[in-house]
Short mmCIF file of C-alpha atoms (C1' of nucleotides) in Angstrom, two decimals:
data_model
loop_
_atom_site.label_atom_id
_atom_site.label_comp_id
_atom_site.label_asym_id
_atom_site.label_seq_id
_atom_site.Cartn_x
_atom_site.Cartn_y
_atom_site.Cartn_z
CA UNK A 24 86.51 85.11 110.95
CA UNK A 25 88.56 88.02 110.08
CA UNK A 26 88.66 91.42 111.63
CA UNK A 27 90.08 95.03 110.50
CA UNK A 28 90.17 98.27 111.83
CA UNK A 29 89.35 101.40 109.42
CA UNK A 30 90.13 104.63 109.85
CA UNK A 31 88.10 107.63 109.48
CA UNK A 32 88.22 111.33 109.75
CA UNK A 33 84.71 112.00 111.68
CA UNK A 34 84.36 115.30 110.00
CA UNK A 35 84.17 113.74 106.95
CA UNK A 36 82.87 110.73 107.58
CA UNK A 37 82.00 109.47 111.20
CA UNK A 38 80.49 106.28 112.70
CA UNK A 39 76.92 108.25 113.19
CA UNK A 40 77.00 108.78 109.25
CA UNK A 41 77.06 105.41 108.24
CA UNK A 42 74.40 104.84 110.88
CA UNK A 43 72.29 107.25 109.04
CA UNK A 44 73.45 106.03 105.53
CA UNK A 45 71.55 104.14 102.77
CA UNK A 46 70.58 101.33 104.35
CA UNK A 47 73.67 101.87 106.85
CA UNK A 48 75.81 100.93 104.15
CA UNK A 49 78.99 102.62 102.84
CA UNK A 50 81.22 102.47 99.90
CA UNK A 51 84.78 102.59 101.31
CA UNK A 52 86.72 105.11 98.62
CA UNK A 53 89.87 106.92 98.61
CA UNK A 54 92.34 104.75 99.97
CA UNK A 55 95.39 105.55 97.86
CA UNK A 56 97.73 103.55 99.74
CA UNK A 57 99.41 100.73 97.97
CA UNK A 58 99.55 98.52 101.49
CA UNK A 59 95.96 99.49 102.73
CA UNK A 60 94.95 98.75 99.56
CA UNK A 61 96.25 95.48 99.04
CA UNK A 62 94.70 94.54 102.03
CA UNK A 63 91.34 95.69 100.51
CA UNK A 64 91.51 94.09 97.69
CA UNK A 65 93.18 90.42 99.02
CA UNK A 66 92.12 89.52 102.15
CA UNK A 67 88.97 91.99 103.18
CA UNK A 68 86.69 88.81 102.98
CA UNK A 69 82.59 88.91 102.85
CA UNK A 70 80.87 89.43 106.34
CA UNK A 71 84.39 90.08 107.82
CA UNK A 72 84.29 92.33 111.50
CA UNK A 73 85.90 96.14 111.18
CA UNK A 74 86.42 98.31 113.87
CA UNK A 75 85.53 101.79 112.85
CA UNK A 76 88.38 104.25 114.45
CA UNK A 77 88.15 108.35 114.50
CA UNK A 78 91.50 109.49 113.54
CA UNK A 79 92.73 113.12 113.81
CA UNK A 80 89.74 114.86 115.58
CA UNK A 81 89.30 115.70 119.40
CA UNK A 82 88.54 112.23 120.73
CA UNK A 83 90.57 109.33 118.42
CA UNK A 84 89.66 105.86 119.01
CA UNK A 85 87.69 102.96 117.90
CA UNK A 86 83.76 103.90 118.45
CA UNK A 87 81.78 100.98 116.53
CA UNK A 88 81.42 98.01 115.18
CA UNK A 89 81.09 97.11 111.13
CA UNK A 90 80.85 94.78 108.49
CA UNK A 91 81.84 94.00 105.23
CA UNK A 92 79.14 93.28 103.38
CA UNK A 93 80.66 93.59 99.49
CA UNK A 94 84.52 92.60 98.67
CA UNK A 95 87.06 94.43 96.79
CA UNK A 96 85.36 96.33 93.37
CA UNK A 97 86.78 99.85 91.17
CA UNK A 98 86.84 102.53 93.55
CA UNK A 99 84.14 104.60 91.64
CA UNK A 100 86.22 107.84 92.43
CA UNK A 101 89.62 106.99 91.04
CA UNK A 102 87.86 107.28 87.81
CA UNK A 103 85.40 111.16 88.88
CA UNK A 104 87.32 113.96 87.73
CA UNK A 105 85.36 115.94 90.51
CA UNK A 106 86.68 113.83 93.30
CA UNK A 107 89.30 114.63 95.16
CA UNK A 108 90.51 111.40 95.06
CA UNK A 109 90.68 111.11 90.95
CA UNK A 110 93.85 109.27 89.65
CA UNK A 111 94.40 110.48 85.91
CA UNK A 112 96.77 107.30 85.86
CA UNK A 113 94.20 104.68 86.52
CA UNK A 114 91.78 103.36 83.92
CA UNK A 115 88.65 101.34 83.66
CA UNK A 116 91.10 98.35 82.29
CA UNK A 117 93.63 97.64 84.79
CA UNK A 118 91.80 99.92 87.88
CA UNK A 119 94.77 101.10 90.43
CA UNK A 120 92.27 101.38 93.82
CA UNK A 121 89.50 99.36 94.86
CA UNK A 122 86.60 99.75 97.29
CA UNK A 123 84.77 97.66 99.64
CA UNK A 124 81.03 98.57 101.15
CA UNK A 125 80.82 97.96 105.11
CA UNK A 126 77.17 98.16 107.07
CA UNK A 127 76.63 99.36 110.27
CA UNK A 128 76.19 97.06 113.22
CA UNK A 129 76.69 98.77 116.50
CA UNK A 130 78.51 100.96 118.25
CA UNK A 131 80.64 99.93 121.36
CA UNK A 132 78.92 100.52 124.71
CA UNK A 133 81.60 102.96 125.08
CA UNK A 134 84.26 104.38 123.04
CA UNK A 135 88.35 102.77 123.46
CA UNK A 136 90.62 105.51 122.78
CA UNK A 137 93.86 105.49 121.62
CA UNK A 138 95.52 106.97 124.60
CA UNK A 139 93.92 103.77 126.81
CA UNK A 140 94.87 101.27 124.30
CA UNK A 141 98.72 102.28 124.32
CA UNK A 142 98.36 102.31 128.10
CA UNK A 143 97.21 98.09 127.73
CA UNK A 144 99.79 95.77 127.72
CA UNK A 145 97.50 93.36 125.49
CA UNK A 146 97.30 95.69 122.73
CA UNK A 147 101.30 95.84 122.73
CA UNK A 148 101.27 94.26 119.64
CA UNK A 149 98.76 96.22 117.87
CA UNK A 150 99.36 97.56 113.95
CA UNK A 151 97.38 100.62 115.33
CA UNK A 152 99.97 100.91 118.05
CA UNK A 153 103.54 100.47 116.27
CA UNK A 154 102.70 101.23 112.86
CA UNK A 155 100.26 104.05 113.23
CA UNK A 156 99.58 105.38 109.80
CA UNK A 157 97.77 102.81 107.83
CA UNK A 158 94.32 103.71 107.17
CA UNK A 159 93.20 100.12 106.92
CA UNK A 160 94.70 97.36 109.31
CA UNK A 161 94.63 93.68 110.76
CA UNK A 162 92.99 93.30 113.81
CA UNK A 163 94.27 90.29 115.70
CA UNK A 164 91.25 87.71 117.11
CA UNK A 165 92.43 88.33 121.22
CA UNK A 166 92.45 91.87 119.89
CA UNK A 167 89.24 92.04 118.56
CA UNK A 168 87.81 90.25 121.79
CA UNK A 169 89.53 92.61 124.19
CA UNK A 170 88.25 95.93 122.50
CA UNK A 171 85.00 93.82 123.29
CA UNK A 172 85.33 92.68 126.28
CA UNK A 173 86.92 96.14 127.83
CA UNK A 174 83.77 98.31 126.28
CA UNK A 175 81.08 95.87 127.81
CA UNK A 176 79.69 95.46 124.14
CA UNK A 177 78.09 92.15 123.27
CA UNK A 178 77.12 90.78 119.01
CA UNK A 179 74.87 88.62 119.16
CA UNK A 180 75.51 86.21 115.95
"C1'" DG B 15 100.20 124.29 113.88
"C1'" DC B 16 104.12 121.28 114.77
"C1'" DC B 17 106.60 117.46 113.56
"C1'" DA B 18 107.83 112.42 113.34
"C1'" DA B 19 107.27 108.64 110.50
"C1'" DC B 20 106.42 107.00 106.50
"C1'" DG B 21 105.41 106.81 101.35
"C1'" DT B 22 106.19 108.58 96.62
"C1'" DT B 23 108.60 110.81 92.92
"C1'" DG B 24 112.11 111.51 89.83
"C1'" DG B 25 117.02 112.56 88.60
"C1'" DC B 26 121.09 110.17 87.95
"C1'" DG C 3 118.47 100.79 91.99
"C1'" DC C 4 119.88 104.60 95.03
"C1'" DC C 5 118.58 108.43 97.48
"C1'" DA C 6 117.32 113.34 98.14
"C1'" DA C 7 113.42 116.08 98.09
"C1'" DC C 8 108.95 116.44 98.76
"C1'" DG C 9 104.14 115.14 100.23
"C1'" DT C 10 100.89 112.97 103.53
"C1'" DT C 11 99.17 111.00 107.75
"C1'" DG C 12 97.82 111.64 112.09
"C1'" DG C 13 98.84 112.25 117.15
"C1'" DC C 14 99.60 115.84 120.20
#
DNA sequence: GCCAACGTTGGC
DNA sequence: GCCAACGTTGGC
């Protein structure tokens, strides 16, 4: 099992709206970052864990739990001249972005912020930590079981 | 709104 | 291929 953490702006798209969503499922679009999206489109594997993390809002930090439930396909928007996130330079031959879709699962009991995970000696190591600005990242598996285990929130599987 | 840390672009 | 200039991310 493999688990990432995404990155989202809750005023444009929040942890509540995929709840809401189309059968609480998501297209992931606009990543225009060559390393985030290399990620996406390699190793973002079917059924695959993501953390879903509010960045740059009042509260940041990770808030619920997703998963991938289509791999790597065209980002849709690359090719919408009304999106903000058209690229004139990418065509429907050799697409430059790709997209996964993730589905709601749960959120955690309560939320980790960043400010308490830099205070945590095990999340030392954490991409969210030293690298910062990656909108899509590895989450390591002792990682992924301490956000867990700290928020009180249980999967059943 | 500031600014540090990147990433990208483009001239040479 | 170097690197300066510029743009973006994202915490604070």
């Amino acid at each position: 099992m493999q688990y990432w953490l995404f990155k989202s702006e809750p005023d444009d798209y929040s942890f509540d709206d995929l709840k809401n969503d189309t059968n609480q499922t998501t297209l992931w679009d606009g990543i225009r970052n060559y390393q985030a999206r290399n990620i996406l489109r390699d190793q973002v594997k079917m059924n695959d864990y993501v953390l879903f993390y509010h960045s740059s809002c009042k509260n940041v930090g990770i808030v619920g739990i997703a998963q991938v439930v289509k791999t790597a396909y065209p980002d849709p928007s690359q090719f919408d001249t009304n999106s903000k996130y058209y690229d004139e330079k990418s065509t429907t031959d050799s697409p430059r972005w790709v997209s996964v879709d993730i589905q709601y699962v749960k959120p955690l009991n309560k939320m980790l912020t960043l400010a308490e995970i830099k205070k945590l000696e095990q999340f030392n190591d954490m991409v969210l930590v030293n690298r910062g600005r990656l909108s899509i990242q590895p989450v390591s598996e002792s990682e992924w079981t301490e956000v867990l285990k700290l928020t009180k929130t249980e999967l059943n599987t």
